[in-house]
mmCIF file with all atom_site columns, C-alpha atoms and ligand atoms in Angstrom:
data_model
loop_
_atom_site.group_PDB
_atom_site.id
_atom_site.type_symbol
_atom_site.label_atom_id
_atom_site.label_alt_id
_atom_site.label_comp_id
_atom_site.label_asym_id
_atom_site.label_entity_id
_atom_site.label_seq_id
_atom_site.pdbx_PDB_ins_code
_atom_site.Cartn_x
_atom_site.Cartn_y
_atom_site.Cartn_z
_atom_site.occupancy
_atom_site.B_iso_or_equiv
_atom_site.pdbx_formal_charge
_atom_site.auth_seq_id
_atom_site.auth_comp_id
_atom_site.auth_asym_id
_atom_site.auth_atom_id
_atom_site.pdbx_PDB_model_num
ATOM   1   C CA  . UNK A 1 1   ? -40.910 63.904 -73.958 1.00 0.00 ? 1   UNK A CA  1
ATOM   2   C CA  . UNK A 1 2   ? -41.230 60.938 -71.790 1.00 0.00 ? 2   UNK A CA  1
ATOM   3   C CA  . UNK A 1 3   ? -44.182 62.461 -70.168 1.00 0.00 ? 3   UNK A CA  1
ATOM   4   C CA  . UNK A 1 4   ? -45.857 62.717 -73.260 1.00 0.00 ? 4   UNK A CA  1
ATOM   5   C CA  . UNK A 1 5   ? -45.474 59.169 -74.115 1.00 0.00 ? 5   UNK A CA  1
ATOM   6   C CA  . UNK A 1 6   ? -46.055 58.221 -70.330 1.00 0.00 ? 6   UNK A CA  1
ATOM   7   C CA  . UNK A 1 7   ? -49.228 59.791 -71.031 1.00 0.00 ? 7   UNK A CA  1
ATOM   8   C CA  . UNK A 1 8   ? -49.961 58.620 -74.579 1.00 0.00 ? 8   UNK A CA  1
ATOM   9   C CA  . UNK A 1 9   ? -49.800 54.412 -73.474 1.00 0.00 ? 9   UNK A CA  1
ATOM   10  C CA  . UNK A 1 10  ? -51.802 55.097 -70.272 1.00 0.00 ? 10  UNK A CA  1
ATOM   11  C CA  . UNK A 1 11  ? -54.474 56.586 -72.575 1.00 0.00 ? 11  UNK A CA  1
ATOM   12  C CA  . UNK A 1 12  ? -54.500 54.312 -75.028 1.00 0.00 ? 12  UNK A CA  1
ATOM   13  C CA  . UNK A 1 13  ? -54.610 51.639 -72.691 1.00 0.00 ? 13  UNK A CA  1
ATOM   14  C CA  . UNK A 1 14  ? -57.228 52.581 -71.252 1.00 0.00 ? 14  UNK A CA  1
ATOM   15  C CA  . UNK A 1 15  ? -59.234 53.596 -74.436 1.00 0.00 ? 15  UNK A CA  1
ATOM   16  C CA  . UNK A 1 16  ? -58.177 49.868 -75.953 1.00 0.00 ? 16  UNK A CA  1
ATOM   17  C CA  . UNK A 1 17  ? -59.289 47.888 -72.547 1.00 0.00 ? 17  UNK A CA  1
ATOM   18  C CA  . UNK A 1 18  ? -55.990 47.103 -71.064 1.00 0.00 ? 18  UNK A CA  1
ATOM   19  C CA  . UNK A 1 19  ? -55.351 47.413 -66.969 1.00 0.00 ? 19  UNK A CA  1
ATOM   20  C CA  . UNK A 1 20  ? -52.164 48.981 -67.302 1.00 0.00 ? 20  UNK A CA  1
ATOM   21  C CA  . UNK A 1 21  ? -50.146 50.964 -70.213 1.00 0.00 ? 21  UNK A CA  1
ATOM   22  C CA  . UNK A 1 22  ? -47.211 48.472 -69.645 1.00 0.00 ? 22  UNK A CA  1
ATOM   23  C CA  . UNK A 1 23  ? -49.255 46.471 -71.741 1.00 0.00 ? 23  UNK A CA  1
ATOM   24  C CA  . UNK A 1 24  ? -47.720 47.451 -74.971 1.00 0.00 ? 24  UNK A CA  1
ATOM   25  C CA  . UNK A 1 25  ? -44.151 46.955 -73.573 1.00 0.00 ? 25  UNK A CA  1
ATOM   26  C CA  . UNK A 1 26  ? -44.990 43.397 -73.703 1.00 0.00 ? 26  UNK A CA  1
ATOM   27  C CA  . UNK A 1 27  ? -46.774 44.064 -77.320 1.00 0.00 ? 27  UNK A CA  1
ATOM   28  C CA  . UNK A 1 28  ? -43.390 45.242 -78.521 1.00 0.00 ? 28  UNK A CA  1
ATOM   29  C CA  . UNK A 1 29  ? -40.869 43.182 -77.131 1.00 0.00 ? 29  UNK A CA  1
ATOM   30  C CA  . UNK A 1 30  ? -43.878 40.118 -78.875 1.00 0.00 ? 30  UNK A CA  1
ATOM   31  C CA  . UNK A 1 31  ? -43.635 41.773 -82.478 1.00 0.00 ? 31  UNK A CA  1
ATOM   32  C CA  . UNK A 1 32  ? -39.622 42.118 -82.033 1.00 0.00 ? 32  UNK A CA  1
ATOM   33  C CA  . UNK A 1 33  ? -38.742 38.850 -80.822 1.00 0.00 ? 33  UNK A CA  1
ATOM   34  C CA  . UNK A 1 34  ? -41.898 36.193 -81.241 1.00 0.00 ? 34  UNK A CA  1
ATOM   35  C CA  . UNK A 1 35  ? -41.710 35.154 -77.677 1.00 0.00 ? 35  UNK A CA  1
ATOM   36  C CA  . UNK A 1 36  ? -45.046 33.601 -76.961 1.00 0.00 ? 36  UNK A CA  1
ATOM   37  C CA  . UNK A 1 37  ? -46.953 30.880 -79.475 1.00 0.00 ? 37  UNK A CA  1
ATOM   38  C CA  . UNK A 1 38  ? -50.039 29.903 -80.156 1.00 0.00 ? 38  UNK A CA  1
ATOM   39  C CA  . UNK A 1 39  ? -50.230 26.602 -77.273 1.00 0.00 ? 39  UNK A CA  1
ATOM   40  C CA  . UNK A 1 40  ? -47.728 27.909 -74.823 1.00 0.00 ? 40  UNK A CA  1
ATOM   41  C CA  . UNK A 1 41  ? -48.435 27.914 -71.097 1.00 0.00 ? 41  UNK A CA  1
ATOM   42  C CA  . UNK A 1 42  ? -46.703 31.072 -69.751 1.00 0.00 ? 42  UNK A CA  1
ATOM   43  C CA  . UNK A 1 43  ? -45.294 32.054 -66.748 1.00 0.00 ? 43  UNK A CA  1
ATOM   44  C CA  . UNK A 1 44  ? -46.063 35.591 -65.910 1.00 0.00 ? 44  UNK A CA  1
ATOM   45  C CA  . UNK A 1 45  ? -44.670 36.862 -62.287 1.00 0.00 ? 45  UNK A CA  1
ATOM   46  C CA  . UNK A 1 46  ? -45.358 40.428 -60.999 1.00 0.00 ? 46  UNK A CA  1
ATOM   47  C CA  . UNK A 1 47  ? -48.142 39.951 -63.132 1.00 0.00 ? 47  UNK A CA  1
ATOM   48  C CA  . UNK A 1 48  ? -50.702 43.000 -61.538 1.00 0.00 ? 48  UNK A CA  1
ATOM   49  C CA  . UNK A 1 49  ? -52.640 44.316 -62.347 1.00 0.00 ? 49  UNK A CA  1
ATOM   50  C CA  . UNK A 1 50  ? -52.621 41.545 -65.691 1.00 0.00 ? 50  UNK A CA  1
ATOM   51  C CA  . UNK A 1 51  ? -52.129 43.417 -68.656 1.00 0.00 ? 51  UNK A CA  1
ATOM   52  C CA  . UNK A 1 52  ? -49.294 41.564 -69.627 1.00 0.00 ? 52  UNK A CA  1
ATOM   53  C CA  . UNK A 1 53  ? -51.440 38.224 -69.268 1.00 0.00 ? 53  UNK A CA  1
ATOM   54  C CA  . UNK A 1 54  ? -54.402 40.156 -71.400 1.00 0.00 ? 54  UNK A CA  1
ATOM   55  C CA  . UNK A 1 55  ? -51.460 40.257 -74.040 1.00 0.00 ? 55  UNK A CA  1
ATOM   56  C CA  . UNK A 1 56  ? -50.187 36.796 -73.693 1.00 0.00 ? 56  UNK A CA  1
ATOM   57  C CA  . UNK A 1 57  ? -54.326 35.463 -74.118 1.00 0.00 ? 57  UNK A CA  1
ATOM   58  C CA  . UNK A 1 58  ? -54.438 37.260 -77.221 1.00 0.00 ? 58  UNK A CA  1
ATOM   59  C CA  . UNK A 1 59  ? -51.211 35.107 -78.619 1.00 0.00 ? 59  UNK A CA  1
ATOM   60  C CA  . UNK A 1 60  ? -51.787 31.637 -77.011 1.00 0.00 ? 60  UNK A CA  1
ATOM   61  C CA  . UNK A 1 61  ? -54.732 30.774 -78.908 1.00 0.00 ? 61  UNK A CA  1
ATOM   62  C CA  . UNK A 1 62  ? -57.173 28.494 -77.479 1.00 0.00 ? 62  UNK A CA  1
ATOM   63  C CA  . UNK A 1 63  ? -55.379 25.672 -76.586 1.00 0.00 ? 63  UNK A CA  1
ATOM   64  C CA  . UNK A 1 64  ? -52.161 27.866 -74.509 1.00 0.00 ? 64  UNK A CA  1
ATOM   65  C CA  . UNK A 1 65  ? -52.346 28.952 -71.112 1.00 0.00 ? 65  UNK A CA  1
ATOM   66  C CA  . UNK A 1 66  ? -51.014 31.886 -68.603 1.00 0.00 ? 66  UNK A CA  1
ATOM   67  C CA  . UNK A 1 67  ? -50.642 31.602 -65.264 1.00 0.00 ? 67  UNK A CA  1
ATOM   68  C CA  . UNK A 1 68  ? -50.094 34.706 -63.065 1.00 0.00 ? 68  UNK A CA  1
ATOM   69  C CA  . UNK A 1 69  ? -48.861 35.282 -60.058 1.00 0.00 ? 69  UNK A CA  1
ATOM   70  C CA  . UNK A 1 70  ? -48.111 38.455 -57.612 1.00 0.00 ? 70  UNK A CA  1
ATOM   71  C CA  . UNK A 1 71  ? -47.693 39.599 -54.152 1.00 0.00 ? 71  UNK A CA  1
ATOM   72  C CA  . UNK A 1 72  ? -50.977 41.942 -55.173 1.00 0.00 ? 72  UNK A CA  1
ATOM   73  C CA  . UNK A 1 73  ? -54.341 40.507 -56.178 1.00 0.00 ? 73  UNK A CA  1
ATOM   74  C CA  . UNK A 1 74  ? -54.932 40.210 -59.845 1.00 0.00 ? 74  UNK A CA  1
ATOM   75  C CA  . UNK A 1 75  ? -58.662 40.430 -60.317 1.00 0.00 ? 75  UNK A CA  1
ATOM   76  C CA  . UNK A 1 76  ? -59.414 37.127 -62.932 1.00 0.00 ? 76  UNK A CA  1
ATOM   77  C CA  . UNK A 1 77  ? -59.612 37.670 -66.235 1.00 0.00 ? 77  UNK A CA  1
ATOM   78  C CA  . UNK A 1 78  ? -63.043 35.184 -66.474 1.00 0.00 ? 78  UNK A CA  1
ATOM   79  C CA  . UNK A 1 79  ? -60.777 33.554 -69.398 1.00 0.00 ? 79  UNK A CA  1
ATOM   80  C CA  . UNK A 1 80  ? -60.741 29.938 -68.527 1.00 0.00 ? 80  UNK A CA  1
ATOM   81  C CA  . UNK A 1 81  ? -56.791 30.032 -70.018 1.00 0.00 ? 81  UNK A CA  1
ATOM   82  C CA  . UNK A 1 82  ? -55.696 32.254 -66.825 1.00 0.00 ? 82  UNK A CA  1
ATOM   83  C CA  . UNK A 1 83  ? -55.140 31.341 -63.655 1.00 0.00 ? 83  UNK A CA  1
ATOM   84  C CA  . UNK A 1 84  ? -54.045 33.926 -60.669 1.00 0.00 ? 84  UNK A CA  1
ATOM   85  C CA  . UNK A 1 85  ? -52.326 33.465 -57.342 1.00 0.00 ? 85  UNK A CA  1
ATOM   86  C CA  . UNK A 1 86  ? -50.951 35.792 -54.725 1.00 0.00 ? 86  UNK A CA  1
ATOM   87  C CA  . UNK A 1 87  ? -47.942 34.914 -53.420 1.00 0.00 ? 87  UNK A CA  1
ATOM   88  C CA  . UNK A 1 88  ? -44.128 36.071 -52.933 1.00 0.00 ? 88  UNK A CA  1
ATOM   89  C CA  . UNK A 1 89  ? -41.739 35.089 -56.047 1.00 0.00 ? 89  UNK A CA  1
ATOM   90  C CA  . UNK A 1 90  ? -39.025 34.874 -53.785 1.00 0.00 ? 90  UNK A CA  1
ATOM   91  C CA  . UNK A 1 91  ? -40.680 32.667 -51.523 1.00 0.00 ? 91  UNK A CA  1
ATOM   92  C CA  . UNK A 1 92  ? -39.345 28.889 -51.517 1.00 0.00 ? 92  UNK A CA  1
ATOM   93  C CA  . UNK A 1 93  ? -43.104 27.290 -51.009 1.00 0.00 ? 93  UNK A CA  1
ATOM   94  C CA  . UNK A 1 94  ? -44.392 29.458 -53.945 1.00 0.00 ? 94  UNK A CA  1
ATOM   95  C CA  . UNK A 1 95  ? -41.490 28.430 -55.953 1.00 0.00 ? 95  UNK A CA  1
ATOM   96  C CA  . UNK A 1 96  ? -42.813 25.102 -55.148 1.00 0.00 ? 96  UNK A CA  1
ATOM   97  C CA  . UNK A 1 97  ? -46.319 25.757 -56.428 1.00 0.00 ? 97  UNK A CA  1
ATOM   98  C CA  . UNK A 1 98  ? -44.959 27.485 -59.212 1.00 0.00 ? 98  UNK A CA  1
ATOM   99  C CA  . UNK A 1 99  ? -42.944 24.634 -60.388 1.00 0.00 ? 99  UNK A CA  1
ATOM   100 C CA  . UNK A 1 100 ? -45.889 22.213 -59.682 1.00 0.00 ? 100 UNK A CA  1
ATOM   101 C CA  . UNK A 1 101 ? -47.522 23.950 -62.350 1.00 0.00 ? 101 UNK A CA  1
ATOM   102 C CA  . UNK A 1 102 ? -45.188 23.674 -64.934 1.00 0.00 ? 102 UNK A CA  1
ATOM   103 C CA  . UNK A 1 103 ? -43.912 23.236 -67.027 1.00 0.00 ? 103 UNK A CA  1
ATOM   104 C CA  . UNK A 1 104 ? -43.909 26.592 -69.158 1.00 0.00 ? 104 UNK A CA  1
ATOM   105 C CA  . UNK A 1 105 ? -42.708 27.092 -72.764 1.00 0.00 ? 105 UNK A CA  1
ATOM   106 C CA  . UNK A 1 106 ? -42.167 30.608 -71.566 1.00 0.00 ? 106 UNK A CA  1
ATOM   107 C CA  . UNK A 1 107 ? -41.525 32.953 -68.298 1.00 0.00 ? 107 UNK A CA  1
ATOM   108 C CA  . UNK A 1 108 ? -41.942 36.489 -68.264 1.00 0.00 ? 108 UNK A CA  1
ATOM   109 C CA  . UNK A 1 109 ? -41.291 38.802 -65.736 1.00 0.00 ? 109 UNK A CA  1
ATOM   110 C CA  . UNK A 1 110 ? -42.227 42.368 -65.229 1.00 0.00 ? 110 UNK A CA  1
ATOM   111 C CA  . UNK A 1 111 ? -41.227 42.379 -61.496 1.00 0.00 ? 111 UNK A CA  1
ATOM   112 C CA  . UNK A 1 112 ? -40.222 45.502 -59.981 1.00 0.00 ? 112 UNK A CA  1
ATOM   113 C CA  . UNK A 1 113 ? -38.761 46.421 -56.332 1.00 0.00 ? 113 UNK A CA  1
ATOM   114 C CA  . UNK A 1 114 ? -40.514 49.494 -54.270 1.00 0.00 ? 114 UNK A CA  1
ATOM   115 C CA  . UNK A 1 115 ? -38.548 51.700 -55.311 1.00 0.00 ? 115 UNK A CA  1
ATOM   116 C CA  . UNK A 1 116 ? -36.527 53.700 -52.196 1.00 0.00 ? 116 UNK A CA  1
ATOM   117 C CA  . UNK A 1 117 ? -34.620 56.982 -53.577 1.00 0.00 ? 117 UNK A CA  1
ATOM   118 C CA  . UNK A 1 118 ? -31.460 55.217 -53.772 1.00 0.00 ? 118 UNK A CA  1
ATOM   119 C CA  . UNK A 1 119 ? -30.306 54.331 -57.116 1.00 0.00 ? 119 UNK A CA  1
ATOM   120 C CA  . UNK A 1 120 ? -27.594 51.365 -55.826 1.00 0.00 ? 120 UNK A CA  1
ATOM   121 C CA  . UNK A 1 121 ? -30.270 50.041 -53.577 1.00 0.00 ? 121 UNK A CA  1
ATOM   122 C CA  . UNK A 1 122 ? -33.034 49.349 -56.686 1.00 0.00 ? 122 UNK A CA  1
ATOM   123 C CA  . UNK A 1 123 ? -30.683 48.212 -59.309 1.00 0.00 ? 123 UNK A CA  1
ATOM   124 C CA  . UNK A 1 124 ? -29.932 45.402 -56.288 1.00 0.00 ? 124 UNK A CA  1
ATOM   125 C CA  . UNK A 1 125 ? -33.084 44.720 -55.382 1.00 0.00 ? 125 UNK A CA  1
ATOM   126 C CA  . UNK A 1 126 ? -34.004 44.321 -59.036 1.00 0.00 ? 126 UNK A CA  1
ATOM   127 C CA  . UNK A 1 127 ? -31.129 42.122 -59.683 1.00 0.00 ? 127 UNK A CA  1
ATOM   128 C CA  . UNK A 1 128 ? -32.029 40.167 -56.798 1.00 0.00 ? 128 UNK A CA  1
ATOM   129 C CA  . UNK A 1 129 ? -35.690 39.552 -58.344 1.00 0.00 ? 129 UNK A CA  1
ATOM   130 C CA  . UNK A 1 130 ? -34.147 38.850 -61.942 1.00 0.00 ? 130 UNK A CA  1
ATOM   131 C CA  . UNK A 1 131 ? -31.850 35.923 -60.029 1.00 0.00 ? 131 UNK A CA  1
ATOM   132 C CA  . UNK A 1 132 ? -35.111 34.252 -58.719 1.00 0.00 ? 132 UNK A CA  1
ATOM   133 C CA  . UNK A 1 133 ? -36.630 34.574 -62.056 1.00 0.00 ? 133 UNK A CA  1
ATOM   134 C CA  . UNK A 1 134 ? -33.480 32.729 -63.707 1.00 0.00 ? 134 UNK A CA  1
ATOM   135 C CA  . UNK A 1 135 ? -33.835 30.273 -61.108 1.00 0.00 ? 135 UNK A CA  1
ATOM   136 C CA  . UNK A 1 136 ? -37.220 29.441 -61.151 1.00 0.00 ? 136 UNK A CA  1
ATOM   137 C CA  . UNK A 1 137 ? -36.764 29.617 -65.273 1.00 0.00 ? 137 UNK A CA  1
ATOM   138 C CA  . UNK A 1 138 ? -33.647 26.658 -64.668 1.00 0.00 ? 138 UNK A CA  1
ATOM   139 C CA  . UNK A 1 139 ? -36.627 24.376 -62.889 1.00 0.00 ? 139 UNK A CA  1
ATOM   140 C CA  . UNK A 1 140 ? -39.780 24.680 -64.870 1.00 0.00 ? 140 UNK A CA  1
ATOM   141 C CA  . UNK A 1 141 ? -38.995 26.105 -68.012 1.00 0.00 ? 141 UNK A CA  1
ATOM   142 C CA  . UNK A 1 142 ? -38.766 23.641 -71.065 1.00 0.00 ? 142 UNK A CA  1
ATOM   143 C CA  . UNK A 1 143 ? -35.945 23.119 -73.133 1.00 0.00 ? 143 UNK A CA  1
ATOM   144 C CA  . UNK A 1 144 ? -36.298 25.822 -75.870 1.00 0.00 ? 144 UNK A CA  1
ATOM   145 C CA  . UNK A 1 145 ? -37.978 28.246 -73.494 1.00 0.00 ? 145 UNK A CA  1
ATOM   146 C CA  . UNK A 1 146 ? -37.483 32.205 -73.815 1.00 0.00 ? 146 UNK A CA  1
ATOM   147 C CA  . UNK A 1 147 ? -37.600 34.406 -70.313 1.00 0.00 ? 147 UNK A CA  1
ATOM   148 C CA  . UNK A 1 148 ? -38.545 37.666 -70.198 1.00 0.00 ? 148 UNK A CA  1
ATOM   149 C CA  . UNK A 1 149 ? -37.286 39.655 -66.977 1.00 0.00 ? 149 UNK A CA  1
ATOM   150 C CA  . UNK A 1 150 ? -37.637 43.582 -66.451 1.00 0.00 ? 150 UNK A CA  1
ATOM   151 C CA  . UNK A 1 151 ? -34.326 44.747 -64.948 1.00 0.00 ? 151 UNK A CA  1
ATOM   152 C CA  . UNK A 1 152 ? -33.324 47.918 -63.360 1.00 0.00 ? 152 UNK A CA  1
ATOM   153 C CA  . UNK A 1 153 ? -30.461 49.765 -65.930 1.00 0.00 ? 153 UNK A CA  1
ATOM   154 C CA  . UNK A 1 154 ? -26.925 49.000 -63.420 1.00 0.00 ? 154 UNK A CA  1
ATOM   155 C CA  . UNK A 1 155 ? -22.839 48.370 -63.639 1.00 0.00 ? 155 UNK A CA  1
ATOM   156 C CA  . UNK A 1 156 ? -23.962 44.076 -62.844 1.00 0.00 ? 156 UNK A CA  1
ATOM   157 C CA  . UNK A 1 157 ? -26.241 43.670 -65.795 1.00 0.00 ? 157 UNK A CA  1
ATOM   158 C CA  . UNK A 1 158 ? -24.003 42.925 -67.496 1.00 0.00 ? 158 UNK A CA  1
ATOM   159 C CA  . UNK A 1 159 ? -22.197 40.758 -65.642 1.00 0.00 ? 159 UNK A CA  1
ATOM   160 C CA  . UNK A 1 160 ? -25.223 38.458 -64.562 1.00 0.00 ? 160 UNK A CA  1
ATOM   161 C CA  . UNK A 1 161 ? -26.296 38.488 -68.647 1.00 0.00 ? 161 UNK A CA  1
ATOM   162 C CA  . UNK A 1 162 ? -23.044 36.984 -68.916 1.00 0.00 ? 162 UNK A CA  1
ATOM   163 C CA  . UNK A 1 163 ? -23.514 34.750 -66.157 1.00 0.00 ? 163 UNK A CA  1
ATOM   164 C CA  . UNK A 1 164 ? -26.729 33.111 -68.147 1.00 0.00 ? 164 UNK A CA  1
ATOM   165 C CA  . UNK A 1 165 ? -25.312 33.122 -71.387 1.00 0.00 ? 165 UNK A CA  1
ATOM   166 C CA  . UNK A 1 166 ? -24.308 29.600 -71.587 1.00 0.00 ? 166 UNK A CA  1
ATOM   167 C CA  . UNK A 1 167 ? -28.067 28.416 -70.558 1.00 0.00 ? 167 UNK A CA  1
ATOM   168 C CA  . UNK A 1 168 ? -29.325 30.237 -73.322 1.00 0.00 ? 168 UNK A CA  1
ATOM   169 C CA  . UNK A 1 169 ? -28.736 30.349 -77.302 1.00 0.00 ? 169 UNK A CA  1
ATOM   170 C CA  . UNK A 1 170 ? -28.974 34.465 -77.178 1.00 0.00 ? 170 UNK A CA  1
ATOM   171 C CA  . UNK A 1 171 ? -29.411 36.504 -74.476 1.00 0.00 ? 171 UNK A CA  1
ATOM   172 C CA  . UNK A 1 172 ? -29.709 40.219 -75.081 1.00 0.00 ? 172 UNK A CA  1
ATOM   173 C CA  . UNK A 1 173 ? -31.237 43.234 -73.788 1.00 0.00 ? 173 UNK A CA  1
ATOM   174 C CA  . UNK A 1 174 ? -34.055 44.940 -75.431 1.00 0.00 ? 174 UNK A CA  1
ATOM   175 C CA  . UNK A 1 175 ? -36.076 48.330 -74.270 1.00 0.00 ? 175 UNK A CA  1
ATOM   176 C CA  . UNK A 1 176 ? -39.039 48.808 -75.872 1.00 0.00 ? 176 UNK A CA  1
ATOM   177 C CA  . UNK A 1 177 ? -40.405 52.064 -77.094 1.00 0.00 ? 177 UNK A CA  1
ATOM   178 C CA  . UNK A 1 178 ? -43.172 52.252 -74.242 1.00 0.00 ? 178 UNK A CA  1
ATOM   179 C CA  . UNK A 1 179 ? -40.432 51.598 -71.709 1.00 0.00 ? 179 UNK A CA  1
ATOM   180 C CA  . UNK A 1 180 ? -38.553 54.906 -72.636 1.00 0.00 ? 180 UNK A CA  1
ATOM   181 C CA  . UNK A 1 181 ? -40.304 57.395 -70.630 1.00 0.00 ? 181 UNK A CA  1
ATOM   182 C CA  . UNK A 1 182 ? -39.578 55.069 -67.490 1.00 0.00 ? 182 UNK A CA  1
ATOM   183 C CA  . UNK A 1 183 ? -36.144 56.090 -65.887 1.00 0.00 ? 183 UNK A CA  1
ATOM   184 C CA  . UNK A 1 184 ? -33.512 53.001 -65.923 1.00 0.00 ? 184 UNK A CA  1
ATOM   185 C CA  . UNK A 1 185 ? -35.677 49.967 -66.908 1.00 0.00 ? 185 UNK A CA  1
ATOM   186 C CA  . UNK A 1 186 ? -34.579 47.536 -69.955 1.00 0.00 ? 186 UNK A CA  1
ATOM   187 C CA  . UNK A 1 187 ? -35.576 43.489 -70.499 1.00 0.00 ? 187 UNK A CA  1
ATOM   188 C CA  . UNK A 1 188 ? -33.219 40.691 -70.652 1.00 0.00 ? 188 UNK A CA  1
ATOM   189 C CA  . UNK A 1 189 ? -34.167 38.206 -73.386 1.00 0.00 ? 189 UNK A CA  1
ATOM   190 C CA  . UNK A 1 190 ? -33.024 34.878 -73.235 1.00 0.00 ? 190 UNK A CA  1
ATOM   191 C CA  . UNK A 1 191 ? -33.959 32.650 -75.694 1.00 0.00 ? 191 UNK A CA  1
ATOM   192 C CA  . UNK A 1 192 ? -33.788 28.972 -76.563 1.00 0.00 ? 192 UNK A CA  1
ATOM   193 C CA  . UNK A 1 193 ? -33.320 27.490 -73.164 1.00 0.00 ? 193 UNK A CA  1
ATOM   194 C CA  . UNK A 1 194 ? -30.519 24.579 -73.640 1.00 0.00 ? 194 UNK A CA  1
ATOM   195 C CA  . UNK A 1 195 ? -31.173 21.444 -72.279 1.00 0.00 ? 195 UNK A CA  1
HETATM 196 C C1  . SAM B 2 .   ? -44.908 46.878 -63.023 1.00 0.00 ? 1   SAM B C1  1
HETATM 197 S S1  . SAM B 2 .   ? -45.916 45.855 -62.078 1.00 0.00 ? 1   SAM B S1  1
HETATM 198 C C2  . SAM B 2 .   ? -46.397 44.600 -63.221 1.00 0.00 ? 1   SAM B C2  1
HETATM 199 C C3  . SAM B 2 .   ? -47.370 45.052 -64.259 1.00 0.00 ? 1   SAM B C3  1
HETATM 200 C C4  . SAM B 2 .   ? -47.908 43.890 -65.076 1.00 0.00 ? 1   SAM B C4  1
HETATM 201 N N1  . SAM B 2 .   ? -46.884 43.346 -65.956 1.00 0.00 ? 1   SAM B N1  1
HETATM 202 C C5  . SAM B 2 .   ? -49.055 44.321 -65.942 1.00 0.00 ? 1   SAM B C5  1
HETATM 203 O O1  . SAM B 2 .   ? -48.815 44.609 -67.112 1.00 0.00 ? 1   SAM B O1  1
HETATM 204 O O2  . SAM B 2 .   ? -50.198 44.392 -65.462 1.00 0.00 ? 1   SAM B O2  1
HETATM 205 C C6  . SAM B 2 .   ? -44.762 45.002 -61.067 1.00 0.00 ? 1   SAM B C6  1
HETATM 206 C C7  . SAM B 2 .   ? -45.408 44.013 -60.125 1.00 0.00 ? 1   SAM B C7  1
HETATM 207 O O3  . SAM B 2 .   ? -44.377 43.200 -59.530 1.00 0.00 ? 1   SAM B O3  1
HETATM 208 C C8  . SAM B 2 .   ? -44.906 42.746 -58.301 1.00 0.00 ? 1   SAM B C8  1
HETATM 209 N N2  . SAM B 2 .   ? -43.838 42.166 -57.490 1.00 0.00 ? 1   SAM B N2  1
HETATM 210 C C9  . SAM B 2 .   ? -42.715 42.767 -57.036 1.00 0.00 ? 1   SAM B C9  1
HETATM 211 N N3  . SAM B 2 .   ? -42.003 41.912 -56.284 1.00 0.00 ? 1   SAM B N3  1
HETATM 212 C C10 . SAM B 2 .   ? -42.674 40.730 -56.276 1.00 0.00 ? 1   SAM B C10 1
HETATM 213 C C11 . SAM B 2 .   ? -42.453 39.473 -55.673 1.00 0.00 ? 1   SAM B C11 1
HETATM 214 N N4  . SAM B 2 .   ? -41.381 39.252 -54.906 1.00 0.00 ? 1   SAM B N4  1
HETATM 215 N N5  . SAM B 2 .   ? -43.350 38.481 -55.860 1.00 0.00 ? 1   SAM B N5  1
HETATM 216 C C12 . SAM B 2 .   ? -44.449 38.707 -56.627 1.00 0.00 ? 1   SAM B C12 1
HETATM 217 N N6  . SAM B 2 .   ? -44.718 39.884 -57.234 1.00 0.00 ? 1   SAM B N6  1
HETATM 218 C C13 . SAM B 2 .   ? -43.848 40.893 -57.056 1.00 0.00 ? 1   SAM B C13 1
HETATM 219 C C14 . SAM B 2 .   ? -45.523 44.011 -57.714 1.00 0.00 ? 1   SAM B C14 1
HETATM 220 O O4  . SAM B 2 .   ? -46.462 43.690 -56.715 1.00 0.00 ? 1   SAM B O4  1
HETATM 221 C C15 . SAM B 2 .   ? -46.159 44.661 -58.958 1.00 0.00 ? 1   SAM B C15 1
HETATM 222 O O5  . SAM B 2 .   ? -47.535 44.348 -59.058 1.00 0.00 ? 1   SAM B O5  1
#
């Protein structure tokens, strides 16, 4: 089963123009909860190969804005909304830069660890990435702001979803149907950033 739908989004992304099948993760976690609005500037990290930020354009309208960053090369999108960098999340100079170009009405995340065999090890790893996300979120997103972060299924999801809640109206965790035929991945929501 999750073959066949593994299958099913990487063909229709491709026969629909997208540069990766995650695409319509983002899609339906957008028709769920309305994340992104016409004007935003977005926030996309781990954004290669930029099908998420192909999404976000088509929401923004002309006056919003994405910018994308990753440790890989994102070819441009020759959209005049996007802009691309390389760089490491994690890293306290691109944090920096980052920030600089805030602020953002909303952050999303699709970050993912290399994965290495060891279940423990990944759900950490992702953690760790979801914890710079958060903090980057606490310095340039705007009051009102949603974040979207990819997390790896674990026993401290919980734990750090609890840890946010008071920075956020709701926080919940959503997995959308194109997510199912991965093996432990789900999205933390957090919506209407308080201050
Ligand atoms: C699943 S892919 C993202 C797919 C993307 N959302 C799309 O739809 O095209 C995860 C990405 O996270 C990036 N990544 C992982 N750790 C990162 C980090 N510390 N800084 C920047 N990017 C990172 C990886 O290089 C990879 O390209």
């Amino acid at each position: 089963m999750s073959y066949i739908m593994h299958d099913h989004y990487f063909k229709k992304a491709k026969d629909e123009g997208y540069r990766a099948r995650s695409a319509y993760k983002l899609k339906m976690i957008q028709e769920k909860l309305h994340l992104v609005h016409a004007k935003d500037r977005i926030l996309d990290l781990g954004a290669a190969p930029g099908s998420w930020m192909q999404v976000v354009l088509e929401y923004i309208g002309p006056q919003g804005s994405v910018v994308g960053i990753d440790l890989e090369t994102i070819e441009p999108l020759h959209d005049p909304r996007a802009e691309v960098m390389i760089g490491d999340v994690c890293d306290a100079t691109i944090q920096d830069m980052i920030v600089s170009c805030g602020p953002y009405q909303v952050v999303v995340s699709d970050m993912a660890p290399k994965t290495t065999g060891s279940k423990i090890t990944d759900q950490a790893r992702s953690l760790a990435l979801v914890e710079q996300v958060f903090h980057l979120a606490d310095r340039c997103l705007n009051k009102n702001g949603s974040v979207c972060a990819k997390i790896f299924e674990g026993q401290d999801v919980q734990a750090f979803v609890k840890s946010i809640s008071h920075s956020y109206a709701k926080v919940a965790l959503f997995k959308p149907k194109a997510s199912r035929g991965e093996s432990f991945e789900t999205y933390i929501i957090a919506q209407k950033k308080k201050l």
